[in-house]
Tab-separated table of C-alpha atoms in Angstrom:
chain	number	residue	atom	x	y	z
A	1	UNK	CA	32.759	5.480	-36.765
A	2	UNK	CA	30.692	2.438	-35.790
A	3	UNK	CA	31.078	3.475	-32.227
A	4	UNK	CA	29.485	6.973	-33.083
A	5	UNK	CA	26.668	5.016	-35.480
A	6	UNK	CA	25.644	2.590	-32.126
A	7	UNK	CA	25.529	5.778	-29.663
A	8	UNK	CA	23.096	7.351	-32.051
A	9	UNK	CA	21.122	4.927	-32.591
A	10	UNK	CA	20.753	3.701	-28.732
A	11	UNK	CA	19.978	7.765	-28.050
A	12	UNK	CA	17.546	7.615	-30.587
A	13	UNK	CA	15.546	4.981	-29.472
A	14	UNK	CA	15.801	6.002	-25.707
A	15	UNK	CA	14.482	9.495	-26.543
A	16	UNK	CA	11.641	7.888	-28.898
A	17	UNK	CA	10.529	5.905	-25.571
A	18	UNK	CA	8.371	9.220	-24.325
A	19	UNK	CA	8.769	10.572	-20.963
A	20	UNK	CA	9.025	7.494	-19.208
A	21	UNK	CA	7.543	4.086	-19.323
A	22	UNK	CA	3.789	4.165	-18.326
A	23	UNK	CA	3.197	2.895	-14.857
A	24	UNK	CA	-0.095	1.195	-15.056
A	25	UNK	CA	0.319	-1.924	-17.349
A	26	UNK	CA	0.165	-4.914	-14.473
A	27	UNK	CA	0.291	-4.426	-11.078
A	28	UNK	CA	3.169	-6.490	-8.818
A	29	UNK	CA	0.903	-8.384	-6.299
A	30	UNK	CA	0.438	-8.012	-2.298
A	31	UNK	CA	4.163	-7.097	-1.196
A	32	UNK	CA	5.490	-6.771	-4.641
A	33	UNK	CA	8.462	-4.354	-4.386
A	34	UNK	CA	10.834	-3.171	-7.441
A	35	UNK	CA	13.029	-0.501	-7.897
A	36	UNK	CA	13.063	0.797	-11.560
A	37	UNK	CA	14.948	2.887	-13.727
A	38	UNK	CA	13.483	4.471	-16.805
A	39	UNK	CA	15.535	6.006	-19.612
A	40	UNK	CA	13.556	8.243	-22.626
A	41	UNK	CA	12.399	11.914	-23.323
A	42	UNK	CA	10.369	13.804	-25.461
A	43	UNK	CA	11.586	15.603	-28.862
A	44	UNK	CA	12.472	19.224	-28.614
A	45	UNK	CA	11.340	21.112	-31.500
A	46	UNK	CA	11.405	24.629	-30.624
A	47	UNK	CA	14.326	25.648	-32.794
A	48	UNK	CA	12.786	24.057	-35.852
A	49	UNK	CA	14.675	20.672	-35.789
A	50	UNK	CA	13.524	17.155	-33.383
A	51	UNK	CA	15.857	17.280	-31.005
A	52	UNK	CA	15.757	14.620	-28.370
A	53	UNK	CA	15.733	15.444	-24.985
A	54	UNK	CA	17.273	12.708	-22.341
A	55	UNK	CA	15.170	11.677	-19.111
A	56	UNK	CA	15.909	9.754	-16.627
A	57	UNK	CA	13.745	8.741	-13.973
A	58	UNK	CA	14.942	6.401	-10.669
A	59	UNK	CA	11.557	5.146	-8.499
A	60	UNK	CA	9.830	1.992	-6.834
A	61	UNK	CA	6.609	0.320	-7.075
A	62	UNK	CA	5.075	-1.582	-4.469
A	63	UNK	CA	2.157	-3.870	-4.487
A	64	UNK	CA	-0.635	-2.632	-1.300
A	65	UNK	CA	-2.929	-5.423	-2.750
A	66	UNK	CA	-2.751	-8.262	-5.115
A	67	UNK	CA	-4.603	-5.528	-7.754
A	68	UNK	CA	-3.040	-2.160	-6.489
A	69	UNK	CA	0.004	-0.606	-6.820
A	70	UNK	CA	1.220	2.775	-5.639
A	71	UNK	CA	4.784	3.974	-7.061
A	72	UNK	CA	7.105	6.828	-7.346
A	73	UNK	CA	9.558	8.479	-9.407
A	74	UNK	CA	12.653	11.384	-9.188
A	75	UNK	CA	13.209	12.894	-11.957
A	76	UNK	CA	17.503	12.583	-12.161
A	77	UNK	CA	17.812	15.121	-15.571
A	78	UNK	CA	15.800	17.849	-14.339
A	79	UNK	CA	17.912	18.174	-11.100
A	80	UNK	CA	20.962	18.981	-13.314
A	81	UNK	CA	19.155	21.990	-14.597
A	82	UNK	CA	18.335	23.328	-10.976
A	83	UNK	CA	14.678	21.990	-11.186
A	84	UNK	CA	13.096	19.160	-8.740
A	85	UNK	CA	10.679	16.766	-10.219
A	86	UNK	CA	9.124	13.827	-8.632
A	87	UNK	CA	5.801	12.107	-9.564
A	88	UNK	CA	3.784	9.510	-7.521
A	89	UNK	CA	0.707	7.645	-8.062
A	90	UNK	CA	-1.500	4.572	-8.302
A	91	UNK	CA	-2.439	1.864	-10.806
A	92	UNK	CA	-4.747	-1.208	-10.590
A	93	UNK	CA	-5.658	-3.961	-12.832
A	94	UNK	CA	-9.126	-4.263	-13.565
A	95	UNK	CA	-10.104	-7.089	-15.493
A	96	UNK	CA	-7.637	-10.047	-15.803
A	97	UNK	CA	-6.605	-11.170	-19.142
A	98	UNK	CA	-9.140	-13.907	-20.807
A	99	UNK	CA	-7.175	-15.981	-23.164
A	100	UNK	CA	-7.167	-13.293	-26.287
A	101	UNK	CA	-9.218	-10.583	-24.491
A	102	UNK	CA	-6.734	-8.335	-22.757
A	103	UNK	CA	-6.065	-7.190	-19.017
A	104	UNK	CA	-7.412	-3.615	-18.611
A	105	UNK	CA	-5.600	-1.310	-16.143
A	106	UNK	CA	-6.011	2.005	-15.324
A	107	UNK	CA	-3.736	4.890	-12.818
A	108	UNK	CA	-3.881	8.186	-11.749
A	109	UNK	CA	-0.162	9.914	-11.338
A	110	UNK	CA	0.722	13.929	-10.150
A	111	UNK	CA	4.045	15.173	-11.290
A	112	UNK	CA	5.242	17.869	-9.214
A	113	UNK	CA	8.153	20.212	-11.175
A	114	UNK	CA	9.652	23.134	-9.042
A	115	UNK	CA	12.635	25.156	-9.345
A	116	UNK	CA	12.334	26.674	-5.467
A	117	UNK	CA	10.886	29.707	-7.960
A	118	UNK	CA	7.379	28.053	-8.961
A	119	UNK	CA	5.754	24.686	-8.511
A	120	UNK	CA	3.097	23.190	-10.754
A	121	UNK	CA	1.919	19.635	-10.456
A	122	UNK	CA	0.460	17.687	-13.136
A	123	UNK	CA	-2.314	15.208	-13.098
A	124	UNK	CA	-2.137	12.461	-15.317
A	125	UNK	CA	-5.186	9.625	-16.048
A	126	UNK	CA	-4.096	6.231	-17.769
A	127	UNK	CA	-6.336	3.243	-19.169
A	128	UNK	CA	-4.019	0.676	-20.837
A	129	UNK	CA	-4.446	-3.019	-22.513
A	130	UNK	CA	-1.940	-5.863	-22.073
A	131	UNK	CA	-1.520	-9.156	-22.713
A	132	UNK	CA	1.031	-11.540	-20.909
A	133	UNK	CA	2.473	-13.154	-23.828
A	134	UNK	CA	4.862	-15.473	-22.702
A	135	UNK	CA	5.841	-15.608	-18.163
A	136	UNK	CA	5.272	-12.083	-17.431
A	137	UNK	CA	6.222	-10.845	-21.058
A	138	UNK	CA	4.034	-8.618	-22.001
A	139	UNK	CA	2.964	-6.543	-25.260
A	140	UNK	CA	0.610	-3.500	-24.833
A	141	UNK	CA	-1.310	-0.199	-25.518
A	142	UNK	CA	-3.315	2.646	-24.208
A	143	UNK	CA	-4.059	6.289	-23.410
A	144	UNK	CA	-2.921	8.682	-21.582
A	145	UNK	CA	-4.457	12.293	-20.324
A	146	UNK	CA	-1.827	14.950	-19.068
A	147	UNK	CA	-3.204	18.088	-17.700
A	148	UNK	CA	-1.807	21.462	-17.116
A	149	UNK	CA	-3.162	24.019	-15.242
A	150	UNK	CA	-0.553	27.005	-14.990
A	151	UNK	CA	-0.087	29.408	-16.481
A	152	UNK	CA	-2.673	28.398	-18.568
A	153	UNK	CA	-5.094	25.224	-18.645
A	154	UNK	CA	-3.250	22.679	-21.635
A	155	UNK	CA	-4.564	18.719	-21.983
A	156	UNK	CA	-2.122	16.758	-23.669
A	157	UNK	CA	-3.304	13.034	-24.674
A	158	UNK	CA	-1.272	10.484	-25.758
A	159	UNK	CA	-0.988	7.580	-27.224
A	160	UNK	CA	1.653	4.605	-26.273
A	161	UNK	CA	2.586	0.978	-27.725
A	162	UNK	CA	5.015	-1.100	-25.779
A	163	UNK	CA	6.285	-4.211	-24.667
A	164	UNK	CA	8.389	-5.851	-21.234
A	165	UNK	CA	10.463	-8.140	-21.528
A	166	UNK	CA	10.534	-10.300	-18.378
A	167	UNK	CA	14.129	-11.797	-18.417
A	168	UNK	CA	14.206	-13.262	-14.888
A	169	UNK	CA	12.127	-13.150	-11.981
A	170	UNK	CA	14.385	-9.783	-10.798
A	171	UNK	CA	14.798	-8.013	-14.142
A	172	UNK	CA	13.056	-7.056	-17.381
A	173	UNK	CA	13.426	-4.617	-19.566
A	174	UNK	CA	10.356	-2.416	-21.257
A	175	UNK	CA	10.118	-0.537	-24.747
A	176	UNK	CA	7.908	2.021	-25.095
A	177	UNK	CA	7.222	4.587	-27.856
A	178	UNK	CA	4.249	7.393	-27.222
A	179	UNK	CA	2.853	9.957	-28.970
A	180	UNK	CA	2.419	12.887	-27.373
A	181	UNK	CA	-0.579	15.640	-28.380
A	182	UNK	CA	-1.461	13.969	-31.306
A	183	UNK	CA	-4.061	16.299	-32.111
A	184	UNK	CA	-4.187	20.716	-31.537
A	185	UNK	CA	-3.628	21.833	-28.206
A	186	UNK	CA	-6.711	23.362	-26.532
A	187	UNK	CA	-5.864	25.959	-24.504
A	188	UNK	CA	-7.501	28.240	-22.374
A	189	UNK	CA	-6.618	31.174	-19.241
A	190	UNK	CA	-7.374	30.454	-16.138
């Protein structure tokens, strides 16, 4: 029983984590390179219940300049289900973090979803705050634009709290919880 209590409660709080961890919170630095591997996924609620939906996402980030990073992400679930995703993009810090004044970053991110059938990409804006809390620690928050075009134009905002912790100089481990369309859909045909 305790086993079954520990799985629920890890599932819960990897599908409460959003889509996957935002990518523009602090850039790596000139040469930077890390591989990541993000674990969440939206609620489900088309049948009337939150259901949480598992995603997993395997990518690298690499730093082009000391404020610029470009990364990229496969989307592992979706390719169980027939369906290729992959999303790539940029983020850049601009300002640095003034004692209590935060770091301001921003990134720009297309997800591309096809199943061989139809393709849609996805443009997504981000402006984020952060402070560095303790060696590369950090706590944060922000926005986050989503945009759909097809079949129908759909924004989808969101906002996201979270915090990395930086273990070692090779590892660290980020919790995130967003909340996605927080206000009515707008929709309209294209």
């Amino acid at each position: 029983m305790r086993r079954l209590s520990l799985a629920a409660v890890v599932a819960a709080a990897i599908a409460a984590t959003g889509c996957g961890t935002t990518q523009a919170i602090r850039p790596l630095g000139r040469g930077g390179l890390r591989a990541e591997l993000s674990l969440g996924g939206p609620f489900f609620d088309n049948v009337g219940v939150p259901i949480p939906m598992p995603l997993a996402l395997v990518g690298a980030r690499y730093g082009v300049i000391d404020r610029l990073d470009v990364h990229a992400r496969w989307h592992v679930t979706p390719a169980a289900f027939g369906t290729f995703g992959l999303d790539a993009g940029a983020s850049g810090l601009i300002l640095e973090q003034n004692g209590w004044i935060p770091a301001l970053s921003g990134g720009v991110l297309l997800t591309l979803i096809t199943d061989a059938q139809e393709t849609n990409v996805f443009p997504e804006f981000t402006l984020a705050a952060s402070w560095d809390v303790y060696r590369g620690s950090l706590v944060y928050f922000g926005l986050t634009i989503f945009y759909q075009f097809a079949p129908f134009f759909q924004y989808h905002p969101a906002l996201f709290v979270g915090g990395r912790w930086q273990a070692t100089n090779r590892f660290g481990l980020t919790l995130e919880l967003k909340w996605i369309s927080f206000h009515p859909v707008s929709y309209t045909h294209l």
